[in-house]
PDB file of N, CA and C in Angstrom:
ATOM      1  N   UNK A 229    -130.010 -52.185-195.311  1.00 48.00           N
ATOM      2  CA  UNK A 229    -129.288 -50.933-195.183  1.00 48.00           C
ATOM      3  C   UNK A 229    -127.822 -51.212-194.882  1.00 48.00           C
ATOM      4  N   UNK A 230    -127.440 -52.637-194.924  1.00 48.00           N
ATOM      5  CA  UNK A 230    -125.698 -52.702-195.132  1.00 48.00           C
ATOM      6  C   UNK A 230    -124.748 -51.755-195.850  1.00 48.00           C
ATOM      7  N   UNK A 231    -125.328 -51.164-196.776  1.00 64.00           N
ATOM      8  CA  UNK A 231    -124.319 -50.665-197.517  1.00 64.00           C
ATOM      9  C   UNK A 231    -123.893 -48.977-197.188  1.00 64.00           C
ATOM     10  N   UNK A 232    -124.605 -48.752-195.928  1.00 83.00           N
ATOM     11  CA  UNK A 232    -124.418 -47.132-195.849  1.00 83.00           C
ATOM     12  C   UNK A 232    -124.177 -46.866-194.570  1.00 83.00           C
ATOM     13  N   UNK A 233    -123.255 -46.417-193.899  1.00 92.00           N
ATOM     14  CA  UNK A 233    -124.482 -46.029-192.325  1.00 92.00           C
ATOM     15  C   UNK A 233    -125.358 -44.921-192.222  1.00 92.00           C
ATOM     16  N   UNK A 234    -125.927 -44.645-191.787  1.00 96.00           N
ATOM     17  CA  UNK A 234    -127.163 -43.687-191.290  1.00 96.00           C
ATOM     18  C   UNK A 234    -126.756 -42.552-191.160  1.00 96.00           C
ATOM     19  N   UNK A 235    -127.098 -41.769-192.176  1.00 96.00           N
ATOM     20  CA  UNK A 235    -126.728 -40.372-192.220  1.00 96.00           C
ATOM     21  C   UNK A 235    -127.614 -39.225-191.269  1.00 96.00           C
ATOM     22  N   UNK A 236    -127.737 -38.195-190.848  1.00 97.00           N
ATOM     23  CA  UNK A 236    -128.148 -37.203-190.617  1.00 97.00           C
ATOM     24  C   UNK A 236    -129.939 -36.979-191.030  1.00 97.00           C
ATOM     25  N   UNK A 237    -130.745 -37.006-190.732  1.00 97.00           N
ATOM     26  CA  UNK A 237    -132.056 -36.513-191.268  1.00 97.00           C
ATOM     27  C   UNK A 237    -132.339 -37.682-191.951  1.00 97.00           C
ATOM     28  N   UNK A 238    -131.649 -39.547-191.890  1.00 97.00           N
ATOM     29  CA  UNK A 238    -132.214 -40.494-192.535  1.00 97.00           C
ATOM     30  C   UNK A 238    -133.507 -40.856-191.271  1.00 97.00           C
ATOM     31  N   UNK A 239    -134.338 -41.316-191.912  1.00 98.00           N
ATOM     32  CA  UNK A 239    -136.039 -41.522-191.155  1.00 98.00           C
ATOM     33  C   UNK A 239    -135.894 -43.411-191.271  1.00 98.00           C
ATOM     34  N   UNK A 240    -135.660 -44.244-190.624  1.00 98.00           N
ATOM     35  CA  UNK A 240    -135.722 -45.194-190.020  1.00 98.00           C
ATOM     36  C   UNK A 240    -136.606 -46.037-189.494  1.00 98.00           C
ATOM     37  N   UNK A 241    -137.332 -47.041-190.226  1.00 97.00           N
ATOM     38  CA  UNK A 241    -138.256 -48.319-189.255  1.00 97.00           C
ATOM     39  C   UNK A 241    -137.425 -49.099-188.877  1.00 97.00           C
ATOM     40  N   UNK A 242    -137.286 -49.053-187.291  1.00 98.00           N
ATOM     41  CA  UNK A 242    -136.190 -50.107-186.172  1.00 98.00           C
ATOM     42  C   UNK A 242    -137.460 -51.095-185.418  1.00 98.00           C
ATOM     43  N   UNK A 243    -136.986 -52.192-185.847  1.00 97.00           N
ATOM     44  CA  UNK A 243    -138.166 -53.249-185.683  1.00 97.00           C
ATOM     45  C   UNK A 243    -137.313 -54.805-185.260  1.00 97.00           C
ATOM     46  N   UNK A 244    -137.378 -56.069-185.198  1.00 97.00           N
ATOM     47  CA  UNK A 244    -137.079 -57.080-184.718  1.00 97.00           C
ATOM     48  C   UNK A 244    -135.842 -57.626-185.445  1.00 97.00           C
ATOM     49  N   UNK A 245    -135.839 -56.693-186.191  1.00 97.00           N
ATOM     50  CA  UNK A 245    -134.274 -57.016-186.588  1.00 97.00           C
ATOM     51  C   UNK A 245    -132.813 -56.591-186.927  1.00 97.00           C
ATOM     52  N   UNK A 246    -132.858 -55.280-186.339  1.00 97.00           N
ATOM     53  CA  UNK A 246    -132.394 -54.745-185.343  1.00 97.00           C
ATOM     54  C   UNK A 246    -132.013 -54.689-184.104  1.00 97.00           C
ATOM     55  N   UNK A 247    -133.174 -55.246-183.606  1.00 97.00           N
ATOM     56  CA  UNK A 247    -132.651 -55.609-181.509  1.00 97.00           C
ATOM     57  C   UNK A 247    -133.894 -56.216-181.066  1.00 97.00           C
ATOM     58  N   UNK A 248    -133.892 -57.416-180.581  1.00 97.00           N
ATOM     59  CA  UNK A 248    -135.222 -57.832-180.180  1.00 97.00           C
ATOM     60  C   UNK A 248    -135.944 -56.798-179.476  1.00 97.00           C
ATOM     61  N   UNK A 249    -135.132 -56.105-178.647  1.00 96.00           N
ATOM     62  CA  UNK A 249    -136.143 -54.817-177.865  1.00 96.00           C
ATOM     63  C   UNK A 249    -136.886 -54.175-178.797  1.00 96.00           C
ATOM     64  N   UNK A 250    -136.894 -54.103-180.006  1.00 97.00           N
ATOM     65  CA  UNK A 250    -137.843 -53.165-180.822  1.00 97.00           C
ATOM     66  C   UNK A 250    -138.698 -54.067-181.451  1.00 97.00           C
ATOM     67  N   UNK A 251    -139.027 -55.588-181.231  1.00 97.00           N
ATOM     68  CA  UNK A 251    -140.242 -56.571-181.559  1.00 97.00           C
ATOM     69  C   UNK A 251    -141.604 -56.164-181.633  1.00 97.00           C
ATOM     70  N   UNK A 252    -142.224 -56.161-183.050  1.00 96.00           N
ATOM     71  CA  UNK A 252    -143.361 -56.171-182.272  1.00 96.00           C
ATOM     72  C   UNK A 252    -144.040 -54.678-181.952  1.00 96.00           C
ATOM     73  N   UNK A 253    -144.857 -54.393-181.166  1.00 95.00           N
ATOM     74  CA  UNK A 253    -145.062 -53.165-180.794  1.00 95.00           C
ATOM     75  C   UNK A 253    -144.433 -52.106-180.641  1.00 95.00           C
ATOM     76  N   UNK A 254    -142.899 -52.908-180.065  1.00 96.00           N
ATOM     77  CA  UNK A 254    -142.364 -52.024-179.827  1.00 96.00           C
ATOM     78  C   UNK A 254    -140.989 -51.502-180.875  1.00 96.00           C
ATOM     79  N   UNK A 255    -141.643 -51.405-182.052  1.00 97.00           N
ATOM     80  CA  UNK A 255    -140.728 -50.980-182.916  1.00 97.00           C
ATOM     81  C   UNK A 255    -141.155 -49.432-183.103  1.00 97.00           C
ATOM     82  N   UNK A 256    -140.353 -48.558-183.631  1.00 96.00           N
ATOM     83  CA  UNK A 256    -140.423 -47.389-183.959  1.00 96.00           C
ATOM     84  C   UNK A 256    -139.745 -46.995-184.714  1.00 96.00           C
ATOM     85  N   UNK A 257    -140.204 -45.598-185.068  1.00 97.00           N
ATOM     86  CA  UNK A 257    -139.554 -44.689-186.716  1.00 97.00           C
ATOM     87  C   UNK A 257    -138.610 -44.199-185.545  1.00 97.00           C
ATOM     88  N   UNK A 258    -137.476 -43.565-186.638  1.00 98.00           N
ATOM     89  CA  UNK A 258    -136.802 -42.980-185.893  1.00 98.00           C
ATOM     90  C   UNK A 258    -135.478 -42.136-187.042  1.00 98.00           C
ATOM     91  N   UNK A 259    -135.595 -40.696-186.299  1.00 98.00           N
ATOM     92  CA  UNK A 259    -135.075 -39.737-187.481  1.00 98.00           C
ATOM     93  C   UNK A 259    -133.719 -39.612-186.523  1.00 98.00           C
ATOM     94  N   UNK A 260    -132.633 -39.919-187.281  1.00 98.00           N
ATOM     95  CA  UNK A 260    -130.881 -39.857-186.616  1.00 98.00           C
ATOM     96  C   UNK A 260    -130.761 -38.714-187.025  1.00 98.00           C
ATOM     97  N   UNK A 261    -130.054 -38.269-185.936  1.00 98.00           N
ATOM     98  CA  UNK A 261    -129.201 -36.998-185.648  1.00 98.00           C
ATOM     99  C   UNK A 261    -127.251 -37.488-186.425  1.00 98.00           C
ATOM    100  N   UNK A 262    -127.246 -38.562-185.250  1.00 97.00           N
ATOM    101  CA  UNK A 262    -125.571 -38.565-185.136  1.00 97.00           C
ATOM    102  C   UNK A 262    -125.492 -40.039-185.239  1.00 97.00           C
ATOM    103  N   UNK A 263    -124.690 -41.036-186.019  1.00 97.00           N
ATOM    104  CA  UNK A 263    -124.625 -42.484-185.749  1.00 97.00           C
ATOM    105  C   UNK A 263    -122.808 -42.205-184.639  1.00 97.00           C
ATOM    106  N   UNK A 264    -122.943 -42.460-183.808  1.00 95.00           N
ATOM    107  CA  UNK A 264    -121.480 -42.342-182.326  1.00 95.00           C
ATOM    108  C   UNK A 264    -120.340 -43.049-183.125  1.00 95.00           C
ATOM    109  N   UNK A 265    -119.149 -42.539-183.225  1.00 92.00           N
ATOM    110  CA  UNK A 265    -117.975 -43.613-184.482  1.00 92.00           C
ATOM    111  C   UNK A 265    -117.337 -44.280-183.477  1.00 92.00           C
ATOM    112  N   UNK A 266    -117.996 -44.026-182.106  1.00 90.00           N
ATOM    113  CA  UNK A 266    -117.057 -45.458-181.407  1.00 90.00           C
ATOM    114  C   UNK A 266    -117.114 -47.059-181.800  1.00 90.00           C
ATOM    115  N   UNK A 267    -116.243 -47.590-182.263  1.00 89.00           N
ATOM    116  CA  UNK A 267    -116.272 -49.010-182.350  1.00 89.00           C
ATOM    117  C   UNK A 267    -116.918 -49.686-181.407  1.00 89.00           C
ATOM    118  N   UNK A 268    -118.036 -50.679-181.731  1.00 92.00           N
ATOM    119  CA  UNK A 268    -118.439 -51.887-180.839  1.00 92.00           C
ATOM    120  C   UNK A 268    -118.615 -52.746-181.786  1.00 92.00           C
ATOM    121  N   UNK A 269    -119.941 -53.785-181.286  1.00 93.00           N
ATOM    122  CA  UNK A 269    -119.448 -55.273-182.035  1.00 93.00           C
ATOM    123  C   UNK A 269    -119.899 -55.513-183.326  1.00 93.00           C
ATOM    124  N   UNK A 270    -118.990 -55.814-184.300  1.00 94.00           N
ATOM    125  CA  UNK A 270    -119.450 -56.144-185.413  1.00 94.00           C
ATOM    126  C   UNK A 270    -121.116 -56.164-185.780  1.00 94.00           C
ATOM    127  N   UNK A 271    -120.750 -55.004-186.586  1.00 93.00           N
ATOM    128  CA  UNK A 271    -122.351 -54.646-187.269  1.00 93.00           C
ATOM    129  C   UNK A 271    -123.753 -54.174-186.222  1.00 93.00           C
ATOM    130  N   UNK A 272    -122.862 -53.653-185.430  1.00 96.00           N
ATOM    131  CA  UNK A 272    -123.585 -53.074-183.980  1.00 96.00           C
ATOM    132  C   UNK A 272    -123.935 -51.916-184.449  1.00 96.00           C
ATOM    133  N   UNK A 273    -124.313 -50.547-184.195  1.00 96.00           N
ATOM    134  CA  UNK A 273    -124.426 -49.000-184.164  1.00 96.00           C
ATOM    135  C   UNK A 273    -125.021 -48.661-183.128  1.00 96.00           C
ATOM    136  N   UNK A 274    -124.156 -47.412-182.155  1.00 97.00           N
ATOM    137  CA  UNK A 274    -125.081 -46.919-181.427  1.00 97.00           C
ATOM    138  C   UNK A 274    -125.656 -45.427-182.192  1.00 97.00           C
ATOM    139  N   UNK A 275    -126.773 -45.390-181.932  1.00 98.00           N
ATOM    140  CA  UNK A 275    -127.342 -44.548-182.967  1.00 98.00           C
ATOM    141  C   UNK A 275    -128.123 -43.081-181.818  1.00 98.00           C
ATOM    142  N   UNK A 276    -128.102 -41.786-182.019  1.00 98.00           N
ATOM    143  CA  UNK A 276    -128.554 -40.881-181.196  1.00 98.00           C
ATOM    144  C   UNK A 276    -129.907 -40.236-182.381  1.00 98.00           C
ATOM    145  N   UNK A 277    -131.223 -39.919-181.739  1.00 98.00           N
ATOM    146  CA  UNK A 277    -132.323 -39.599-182.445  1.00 98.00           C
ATOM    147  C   UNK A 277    -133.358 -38.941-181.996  1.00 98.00           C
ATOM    148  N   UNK A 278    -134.566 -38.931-182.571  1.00 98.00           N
ATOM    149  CA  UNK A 278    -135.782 -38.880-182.354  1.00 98.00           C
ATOM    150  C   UNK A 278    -136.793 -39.998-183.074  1.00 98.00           C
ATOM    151  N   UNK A 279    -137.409 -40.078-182.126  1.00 98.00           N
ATOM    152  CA  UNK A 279    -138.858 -41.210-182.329  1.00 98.00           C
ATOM    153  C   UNK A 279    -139.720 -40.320-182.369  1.00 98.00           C
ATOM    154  N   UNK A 280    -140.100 -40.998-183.985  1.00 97.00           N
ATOM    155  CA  UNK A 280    -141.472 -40.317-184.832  1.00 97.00           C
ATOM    156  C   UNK A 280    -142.638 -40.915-184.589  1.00 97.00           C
ATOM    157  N   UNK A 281    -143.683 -40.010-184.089  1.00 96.00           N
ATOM    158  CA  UNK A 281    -144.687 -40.335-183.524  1.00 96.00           C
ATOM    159  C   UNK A 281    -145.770 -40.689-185.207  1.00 96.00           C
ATOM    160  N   UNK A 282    -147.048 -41.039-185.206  1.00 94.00           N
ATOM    161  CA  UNK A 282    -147.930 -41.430-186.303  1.00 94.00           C
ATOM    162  C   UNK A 282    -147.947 -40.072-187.099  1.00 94.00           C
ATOM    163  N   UNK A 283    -147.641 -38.912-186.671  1.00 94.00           N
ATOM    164  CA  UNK A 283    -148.155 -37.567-187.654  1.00 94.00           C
ATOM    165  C   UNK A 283    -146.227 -37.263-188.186  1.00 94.00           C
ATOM    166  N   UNK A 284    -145.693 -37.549-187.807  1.00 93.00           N
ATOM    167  CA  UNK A 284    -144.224 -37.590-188.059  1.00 93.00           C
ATOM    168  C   UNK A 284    -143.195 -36.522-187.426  1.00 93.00           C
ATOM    169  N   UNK A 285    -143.823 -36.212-186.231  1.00 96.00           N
ATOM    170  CA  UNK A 285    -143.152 -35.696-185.159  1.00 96.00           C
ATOM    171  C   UNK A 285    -142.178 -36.261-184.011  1.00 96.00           C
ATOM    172  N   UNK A 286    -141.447 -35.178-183.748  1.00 97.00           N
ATOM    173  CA  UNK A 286    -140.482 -35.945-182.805  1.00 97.00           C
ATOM    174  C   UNK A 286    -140.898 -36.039-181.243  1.00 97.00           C
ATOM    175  N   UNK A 287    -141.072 -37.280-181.062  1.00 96.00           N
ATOM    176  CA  UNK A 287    -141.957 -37.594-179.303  1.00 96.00           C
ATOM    177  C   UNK A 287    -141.246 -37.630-178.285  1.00 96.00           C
ATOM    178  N   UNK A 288    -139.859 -38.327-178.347  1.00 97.00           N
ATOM    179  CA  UNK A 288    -138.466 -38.478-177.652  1.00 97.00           C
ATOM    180  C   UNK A 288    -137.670 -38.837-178.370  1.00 97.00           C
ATOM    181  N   UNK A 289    -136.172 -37.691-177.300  1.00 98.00           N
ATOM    182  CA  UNK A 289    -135.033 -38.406-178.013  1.00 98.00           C
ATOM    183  C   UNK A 289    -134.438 -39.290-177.227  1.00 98.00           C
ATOM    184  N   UNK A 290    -133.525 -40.234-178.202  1.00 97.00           N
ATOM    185  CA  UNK A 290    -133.232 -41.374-177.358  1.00 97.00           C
ATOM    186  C   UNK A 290    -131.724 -42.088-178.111  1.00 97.00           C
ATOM    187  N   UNK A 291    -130.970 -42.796-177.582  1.00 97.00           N
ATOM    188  CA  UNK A 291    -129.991 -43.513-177.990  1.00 97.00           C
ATOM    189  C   UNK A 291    -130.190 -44.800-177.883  1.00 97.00           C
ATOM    190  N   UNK A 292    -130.129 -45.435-179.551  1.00 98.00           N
ATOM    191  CA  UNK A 292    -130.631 -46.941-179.591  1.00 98.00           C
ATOM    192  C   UNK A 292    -129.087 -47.541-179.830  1.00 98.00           C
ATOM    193  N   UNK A 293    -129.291 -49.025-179.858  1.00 97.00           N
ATOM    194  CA  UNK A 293    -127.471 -49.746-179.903  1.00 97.00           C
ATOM    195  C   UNK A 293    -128.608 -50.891-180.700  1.00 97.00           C
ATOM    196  N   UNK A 294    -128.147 -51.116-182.318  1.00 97.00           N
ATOM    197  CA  UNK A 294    -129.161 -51.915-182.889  1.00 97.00           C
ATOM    198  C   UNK A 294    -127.691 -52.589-184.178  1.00 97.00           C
ATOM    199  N   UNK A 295    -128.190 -53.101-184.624  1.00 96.00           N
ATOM    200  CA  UNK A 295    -128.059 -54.204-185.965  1.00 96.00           C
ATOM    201  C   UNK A 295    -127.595 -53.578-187.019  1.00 96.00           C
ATOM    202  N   UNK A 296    -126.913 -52.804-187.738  1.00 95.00           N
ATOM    203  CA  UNK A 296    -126.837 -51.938-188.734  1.00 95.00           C
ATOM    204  C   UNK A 296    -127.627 -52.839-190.200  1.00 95.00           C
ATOM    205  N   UNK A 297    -127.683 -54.075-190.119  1.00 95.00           N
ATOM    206  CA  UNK A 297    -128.470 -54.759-191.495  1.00 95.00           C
ATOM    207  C   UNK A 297    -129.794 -54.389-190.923  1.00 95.00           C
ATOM    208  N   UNK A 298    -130.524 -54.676-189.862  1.00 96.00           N
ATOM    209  CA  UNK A 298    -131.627 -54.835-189.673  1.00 96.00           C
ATOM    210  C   UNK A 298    -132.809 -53.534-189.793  1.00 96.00           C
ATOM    211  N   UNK A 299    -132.358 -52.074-190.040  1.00 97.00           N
ATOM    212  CA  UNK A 299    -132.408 -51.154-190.274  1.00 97.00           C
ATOM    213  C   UNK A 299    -133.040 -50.809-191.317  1.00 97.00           C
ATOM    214  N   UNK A 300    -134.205 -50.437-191.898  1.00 96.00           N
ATOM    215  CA  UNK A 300    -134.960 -49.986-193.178  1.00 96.00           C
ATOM    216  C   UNK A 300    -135.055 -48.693-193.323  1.00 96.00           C
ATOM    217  N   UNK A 301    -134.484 -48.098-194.139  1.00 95.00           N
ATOM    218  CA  UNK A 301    -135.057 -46.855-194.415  1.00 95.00           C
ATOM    219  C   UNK A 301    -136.274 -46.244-195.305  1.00 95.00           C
ATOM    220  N   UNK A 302    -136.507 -45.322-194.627  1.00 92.00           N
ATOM    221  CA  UNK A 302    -138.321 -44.666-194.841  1.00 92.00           C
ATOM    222  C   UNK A 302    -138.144 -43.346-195.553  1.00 92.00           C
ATOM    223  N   UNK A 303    -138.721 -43.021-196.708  1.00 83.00           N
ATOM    224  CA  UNK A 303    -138.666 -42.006-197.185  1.00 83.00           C
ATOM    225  C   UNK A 303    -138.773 -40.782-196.324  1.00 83.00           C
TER     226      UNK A 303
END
């Protein structure tokens, strides 16, 4: 997902390569609201959302700080 940033209503698998915190179990879908245009570190994003639960509902919202390559998008 280098070539875009994360638009509005894009649906997101954030997983181990992205931020080690999302390894593993603890990866999750996640539908962006807002990607924040403050500058941080190269190819960083802090990203504002909801985490999609298995039926594709929103469970919590939350602000992730992840990888902008490591990012897959989900239909």
């Amino acid at each position: 997902m280098a070539e875009a940033l994360p638009q509005p209503g894009d649906v997101l698998y954030v997983g181990g390569a992205a931020s080690v915190q999302f390894q593993g179990e603890r990866s999750l879908t996640f539908r962006v609201i807002r990607v924040d245009p403050r500058i941080t570190y190269d190819g960083w994003l802090w990203i504002d959302g909801y985490v999609l639960g298995p039926a594709g509902d929103a469970t919590e919202r939350r602000v992730i700080f992840v990888r902008r390559e490591g990012l897959q998008k989900r239909p």
